[in-house]
Every structure is written in C-alpha cells, then in structure tokens.
PDB file of C-alpha atoms in Angstrom:
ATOM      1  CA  UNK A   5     -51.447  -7.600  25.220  1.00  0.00           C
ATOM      2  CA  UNK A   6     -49.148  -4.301  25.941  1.00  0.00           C
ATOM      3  CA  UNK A   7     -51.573  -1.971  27.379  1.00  0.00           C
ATOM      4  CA  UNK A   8     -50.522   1.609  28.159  1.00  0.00           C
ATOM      5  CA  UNK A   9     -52.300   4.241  29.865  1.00  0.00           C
ATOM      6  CA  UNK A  10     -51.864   7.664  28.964  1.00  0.00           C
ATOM      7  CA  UNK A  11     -53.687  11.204  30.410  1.00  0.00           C
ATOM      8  CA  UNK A  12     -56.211  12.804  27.724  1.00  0.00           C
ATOM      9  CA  UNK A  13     -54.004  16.261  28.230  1.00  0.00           C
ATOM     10  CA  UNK A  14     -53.796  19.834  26.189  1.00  0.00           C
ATOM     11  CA  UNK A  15     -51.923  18.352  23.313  1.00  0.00           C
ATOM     12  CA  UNK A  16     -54.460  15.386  22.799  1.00  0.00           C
ATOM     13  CA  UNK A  17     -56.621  15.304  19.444  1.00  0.00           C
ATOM     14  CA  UNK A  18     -57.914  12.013  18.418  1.00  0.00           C
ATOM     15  CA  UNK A  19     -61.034  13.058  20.181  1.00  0.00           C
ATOM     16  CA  UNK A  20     -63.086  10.861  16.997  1.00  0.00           C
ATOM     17  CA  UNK A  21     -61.551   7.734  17.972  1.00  0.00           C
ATOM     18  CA  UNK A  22     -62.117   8.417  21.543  1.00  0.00           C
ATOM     19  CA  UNK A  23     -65.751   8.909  20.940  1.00  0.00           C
ATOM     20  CA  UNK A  24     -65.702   5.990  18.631  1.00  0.00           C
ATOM     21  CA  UNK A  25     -64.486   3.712  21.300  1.00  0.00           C
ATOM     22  CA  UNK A  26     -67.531   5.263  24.131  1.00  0.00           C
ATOM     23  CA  UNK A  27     -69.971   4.748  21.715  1.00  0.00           C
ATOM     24  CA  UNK A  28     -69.036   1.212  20.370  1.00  0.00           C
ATOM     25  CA  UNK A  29     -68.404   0.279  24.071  1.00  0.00           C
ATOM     26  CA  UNK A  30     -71.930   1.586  25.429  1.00  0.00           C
ATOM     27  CA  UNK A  31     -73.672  -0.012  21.979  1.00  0.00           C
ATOM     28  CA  UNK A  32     -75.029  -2.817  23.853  1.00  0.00           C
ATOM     29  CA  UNK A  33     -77.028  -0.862  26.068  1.00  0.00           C
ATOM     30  CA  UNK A  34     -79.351   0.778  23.198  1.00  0.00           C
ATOM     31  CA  UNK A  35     -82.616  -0.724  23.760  1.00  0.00           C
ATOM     32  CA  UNK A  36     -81.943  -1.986  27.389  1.00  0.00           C
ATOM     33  CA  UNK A  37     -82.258   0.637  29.802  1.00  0.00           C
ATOM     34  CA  UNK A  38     -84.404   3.486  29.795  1.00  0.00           C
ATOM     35  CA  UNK A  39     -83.591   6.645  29.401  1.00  0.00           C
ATOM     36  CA  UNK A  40     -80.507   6.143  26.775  1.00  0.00           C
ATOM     37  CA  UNK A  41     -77.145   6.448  27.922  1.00  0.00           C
ATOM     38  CA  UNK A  42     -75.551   9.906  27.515  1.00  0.00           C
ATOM     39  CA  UNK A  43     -72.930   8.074  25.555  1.00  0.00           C
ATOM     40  CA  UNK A  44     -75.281   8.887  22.400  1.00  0.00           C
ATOM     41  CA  UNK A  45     -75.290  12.514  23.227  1.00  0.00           C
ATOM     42  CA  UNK A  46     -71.748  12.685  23.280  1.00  0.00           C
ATOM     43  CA  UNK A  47     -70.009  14.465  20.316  1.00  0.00           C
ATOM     44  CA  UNK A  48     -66.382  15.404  20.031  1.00  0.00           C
ATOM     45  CA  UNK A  49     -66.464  18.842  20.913  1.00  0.00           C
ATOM     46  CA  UNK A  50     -68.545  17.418  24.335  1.00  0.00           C
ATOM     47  CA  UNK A  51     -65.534  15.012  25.114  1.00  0.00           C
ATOM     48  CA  UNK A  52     -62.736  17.928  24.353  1.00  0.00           C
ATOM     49  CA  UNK A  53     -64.727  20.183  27.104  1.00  0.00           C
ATOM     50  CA  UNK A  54     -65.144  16.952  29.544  1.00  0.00           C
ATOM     51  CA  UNK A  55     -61.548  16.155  29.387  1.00  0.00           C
ATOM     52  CA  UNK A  56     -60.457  19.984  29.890  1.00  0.00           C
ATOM     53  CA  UNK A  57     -62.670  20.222  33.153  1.00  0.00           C
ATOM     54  CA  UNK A  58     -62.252  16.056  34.507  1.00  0.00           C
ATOM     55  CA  UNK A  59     -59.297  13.852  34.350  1.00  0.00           C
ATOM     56  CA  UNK A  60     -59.287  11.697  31.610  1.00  0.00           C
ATOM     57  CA  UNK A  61     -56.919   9.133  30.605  1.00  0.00           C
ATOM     58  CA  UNK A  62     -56.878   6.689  27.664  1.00  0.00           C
ATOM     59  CA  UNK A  63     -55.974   2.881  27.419  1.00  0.00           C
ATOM     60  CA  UNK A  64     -53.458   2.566  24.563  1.00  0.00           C
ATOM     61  CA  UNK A  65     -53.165  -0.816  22.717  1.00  0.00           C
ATOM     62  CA  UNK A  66     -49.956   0.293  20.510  1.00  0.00           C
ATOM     63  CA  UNK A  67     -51.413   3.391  18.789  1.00  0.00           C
ATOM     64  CA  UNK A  68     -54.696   2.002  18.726  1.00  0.00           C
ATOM     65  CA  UNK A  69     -57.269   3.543  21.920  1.00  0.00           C
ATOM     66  CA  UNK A  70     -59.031   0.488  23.435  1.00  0.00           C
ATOM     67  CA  UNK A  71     -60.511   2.299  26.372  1.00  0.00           C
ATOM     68  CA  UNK A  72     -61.051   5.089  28.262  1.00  0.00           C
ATOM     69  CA  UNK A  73     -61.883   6.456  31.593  1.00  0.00           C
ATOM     70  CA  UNK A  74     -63.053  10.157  32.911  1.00  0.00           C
ATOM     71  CA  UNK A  75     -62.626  11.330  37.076  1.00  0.00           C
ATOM     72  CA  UNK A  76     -64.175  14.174  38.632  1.00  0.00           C
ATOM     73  CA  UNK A  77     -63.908  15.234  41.986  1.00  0.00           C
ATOM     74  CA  UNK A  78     -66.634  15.832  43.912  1.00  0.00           C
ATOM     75  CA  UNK A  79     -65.652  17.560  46.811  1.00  0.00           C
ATOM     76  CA  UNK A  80     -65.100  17.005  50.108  1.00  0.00           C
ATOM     77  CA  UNK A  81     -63.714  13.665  49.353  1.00  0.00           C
ATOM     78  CA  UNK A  82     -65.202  11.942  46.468  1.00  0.00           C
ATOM     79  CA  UNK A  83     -64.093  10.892  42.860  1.00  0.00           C
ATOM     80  CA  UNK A  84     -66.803  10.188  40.600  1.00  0.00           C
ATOM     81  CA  UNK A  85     -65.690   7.486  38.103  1.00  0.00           C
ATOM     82  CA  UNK A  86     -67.668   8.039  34.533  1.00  0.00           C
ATOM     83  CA  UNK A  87     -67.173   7.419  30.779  1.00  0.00           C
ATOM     84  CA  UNK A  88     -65.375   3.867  32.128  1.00  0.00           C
ATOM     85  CA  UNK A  89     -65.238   2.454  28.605  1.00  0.00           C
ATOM     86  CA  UNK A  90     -63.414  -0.152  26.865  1.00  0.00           C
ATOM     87  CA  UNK A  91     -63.989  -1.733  22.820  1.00  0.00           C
ATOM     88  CA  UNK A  92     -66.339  -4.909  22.706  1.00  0.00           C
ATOM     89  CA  UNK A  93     -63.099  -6.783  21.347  1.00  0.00           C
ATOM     90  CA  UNK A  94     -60.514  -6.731  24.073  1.00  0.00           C
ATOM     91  CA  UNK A  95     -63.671  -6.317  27.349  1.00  0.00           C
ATOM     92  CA  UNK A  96     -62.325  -9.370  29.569  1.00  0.00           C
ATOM     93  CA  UNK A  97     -58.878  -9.073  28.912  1.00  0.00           C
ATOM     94  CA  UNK A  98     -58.107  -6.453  32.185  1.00  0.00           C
ATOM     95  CA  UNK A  99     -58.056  -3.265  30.676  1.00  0.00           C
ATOM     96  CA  UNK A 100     -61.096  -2.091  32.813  1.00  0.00           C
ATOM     97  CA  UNK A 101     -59.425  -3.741  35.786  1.00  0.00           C
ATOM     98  CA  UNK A 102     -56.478  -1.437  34.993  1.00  0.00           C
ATOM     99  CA  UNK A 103     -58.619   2.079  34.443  1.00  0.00           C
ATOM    100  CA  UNK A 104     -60.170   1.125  37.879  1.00  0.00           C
ATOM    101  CA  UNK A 105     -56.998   0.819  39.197  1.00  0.00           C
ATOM    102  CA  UNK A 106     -55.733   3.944  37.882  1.00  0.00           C
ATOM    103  CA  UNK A 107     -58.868   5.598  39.429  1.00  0.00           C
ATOM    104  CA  UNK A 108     -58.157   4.410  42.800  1.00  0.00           C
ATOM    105  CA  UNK A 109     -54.074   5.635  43.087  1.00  0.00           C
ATOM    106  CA  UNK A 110     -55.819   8.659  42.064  1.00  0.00           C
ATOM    107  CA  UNK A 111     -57.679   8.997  44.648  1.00  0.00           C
ATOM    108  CA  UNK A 112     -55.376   7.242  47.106  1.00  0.00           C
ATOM    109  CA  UNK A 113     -52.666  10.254  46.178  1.00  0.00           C
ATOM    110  CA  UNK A 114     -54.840  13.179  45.999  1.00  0.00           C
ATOM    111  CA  UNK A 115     -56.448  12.557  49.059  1.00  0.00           C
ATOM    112  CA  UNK A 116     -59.715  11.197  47.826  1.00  0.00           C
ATOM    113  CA  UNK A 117     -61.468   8.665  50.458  1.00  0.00           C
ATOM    114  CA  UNK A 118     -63.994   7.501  48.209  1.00  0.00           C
ATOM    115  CA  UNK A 119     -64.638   6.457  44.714  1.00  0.00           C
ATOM    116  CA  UNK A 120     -68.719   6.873  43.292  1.00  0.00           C
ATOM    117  CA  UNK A 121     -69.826   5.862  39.983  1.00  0.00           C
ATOM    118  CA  UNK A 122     -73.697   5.155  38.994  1.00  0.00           C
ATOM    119  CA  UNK A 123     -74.611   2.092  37.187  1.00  0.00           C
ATOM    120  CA  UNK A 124     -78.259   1.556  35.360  1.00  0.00           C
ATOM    121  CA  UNK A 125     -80.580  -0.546  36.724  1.00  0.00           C
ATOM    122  CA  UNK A 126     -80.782  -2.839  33.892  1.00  0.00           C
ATOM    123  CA  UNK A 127     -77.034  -3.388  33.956  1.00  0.00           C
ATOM    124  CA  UNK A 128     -77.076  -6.517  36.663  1.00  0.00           C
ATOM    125  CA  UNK A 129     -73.788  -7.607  34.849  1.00  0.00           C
ATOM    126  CA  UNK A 130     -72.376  -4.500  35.330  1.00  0.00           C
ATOM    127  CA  UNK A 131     -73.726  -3.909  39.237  1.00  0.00           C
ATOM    128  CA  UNK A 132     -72.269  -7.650  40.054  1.00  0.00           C
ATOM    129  CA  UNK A 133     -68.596  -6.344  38.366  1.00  0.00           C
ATOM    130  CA  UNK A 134     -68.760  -3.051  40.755  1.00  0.00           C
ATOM    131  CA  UNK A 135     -69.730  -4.900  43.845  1.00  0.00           C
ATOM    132  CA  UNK A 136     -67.231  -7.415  43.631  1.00  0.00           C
ATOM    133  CA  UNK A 137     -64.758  -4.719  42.843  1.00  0.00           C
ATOM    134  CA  UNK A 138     -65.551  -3.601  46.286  1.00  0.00           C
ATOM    135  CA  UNK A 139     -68.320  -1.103  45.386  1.00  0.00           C
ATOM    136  CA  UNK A 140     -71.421  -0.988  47.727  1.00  0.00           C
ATOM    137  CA  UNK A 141     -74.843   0.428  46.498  1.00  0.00           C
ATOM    138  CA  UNK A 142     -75.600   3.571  48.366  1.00  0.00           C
ATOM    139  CA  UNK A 143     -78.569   5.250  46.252  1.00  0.00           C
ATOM    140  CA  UNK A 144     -81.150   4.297  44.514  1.00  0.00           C
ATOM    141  CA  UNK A 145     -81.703   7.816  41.570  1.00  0.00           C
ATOM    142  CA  UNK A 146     -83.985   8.536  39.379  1.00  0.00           C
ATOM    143  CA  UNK A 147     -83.691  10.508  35.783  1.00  0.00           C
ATOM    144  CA  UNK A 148     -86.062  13.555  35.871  1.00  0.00           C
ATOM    145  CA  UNK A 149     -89.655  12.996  34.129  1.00  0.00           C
ATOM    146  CA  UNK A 150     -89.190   9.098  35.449  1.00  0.00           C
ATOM    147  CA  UNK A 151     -91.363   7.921  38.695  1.00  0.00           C
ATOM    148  CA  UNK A 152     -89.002   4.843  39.393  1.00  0.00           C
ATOM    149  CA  UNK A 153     -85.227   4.005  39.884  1.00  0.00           C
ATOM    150  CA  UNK A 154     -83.238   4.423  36.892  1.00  0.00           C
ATOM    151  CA  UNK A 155     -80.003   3.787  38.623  1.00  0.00           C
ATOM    152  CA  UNK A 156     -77.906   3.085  41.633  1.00  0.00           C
ATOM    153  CA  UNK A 157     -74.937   4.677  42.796  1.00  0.00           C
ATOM    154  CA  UNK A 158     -72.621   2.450  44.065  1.00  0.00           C
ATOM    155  CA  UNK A 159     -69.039   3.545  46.165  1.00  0.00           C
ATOM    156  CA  UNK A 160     -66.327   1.927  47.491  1.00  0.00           C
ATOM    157  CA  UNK A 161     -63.798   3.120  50.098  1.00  0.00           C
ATOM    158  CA  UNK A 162     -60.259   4.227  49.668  1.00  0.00           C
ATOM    159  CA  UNK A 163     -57.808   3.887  52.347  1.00  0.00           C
TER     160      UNK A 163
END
C-alpha cells in the first residue's frame, strides 16, 4: 500500500471527505465513552478553520484520503497531537504509525521537546498504543459538568 502524506494547505478543498474519514474513524467510540467525542461536532466549515490555525496533513492512498492528523503548538515547547484519524479499513496497516511519525520530525525540526495528545478513559486500546509508542500518562482531566476523569493526557519526549 503506497501511502503519501500531504499538508491540508490554502489550496485544499475536499474538506467532506476529510470529515468523512474523522467521523467514520471515531464511529466506534459512539456509545463508549462519555461525553461524545468532538468528532460529531465537527462540520466542514469547523475543519477548514482548524486546518487554517493548526497544521494538518492528510494520508493519501492514491487519490483516496485514508487518514488524517492535526498539530498545534502549545507553547513553550509542546505539540499537541489531535484529530489522529485513519478509515476502519486500512487501521493496522501503519498509516497511524506514519502520521505519528510525521508529528514527531515536526517537532524534532521546529524545536518542539514534547509531543501531548489526550486519550479517553474508555479507550484502554488506544492508551496501550500511546504508551508503547513512548507516551507516558501525565494527567488525569475531566470534561466540565463531569465529577470524575474523562481522560488522560499522555506525552512523550522529543530529543
């Protein structure tokens, strides 16, 4: 599988399949953690003002988009990793790997000493792929109007 990546830039407009691919990719969670995702609150005019003020950069399988990730610096020295999506169909087959990778020569090159991204509580699966990625849990948040832990936010270290 030929996998390209490719920055969401000025000129980009396929901003419907890019929200298809969030949505179908964050699908799984409906009914499993509490609050929602803000995947379901995302509409295309949302992801054309996310991608104008945080990088974003799409996975390409030939002209199809089979993934996605979105950066945002948080400064002194952070990039927050969100939006990390990739279609039900090809999940397993590296593209993630690849986005993550992506996200850390970003960081590397601008000077960035740390990725964060935040994970749901309910996502074990996920939490387990982060930490052996190298991500350490280093909160424990909560979503306003809940009295527990709704997430964790995990980083790892860029040298």
């Amino acid at each position: 599988m030929a996998i390209e990546i490719a920055r969401v830039d000025d000129h980009f407009e396929r901003y419907d399949e890019l929200l298809n691919v969030i949505i179908s990719a964050f699908a799984y969670m409906e009914g499993v953690i509490d609050p929602p995702s803000s995947a379901a609150r995302l509409t295309t005019q949302i992801l054309r003002e996310k991608s104008g003020s945080e990088m974003a950069y799409v996975a390409l399988e030939g002209a199809h988009i089979v993934g996605c990730i979105f950066l945002r610096p948080e400064p002194p020295d952070t990039l927050y990793v969100g939006k990390l999506a990739v279609l039900p169909s090809i999940q397993g087959k590296g593209v993630g790997i690849r986005l993550m990778r992506l996200a850390e020569e970003i960081a590397h090159t601008t000077g960035f000493h740390a990725l964060r991204l935040e994970v749901r509580v309910e996502l074990i699966r996920n939490q387990n792929y982060f930490a052996d990625s190298g991500f350490v849990r280093t909160a424990e948040n909560r979503h306003p109007g809940f009295d527990r832990t709704t997430s964790f936010e995990m980083r790892k270290m860029i040298s």
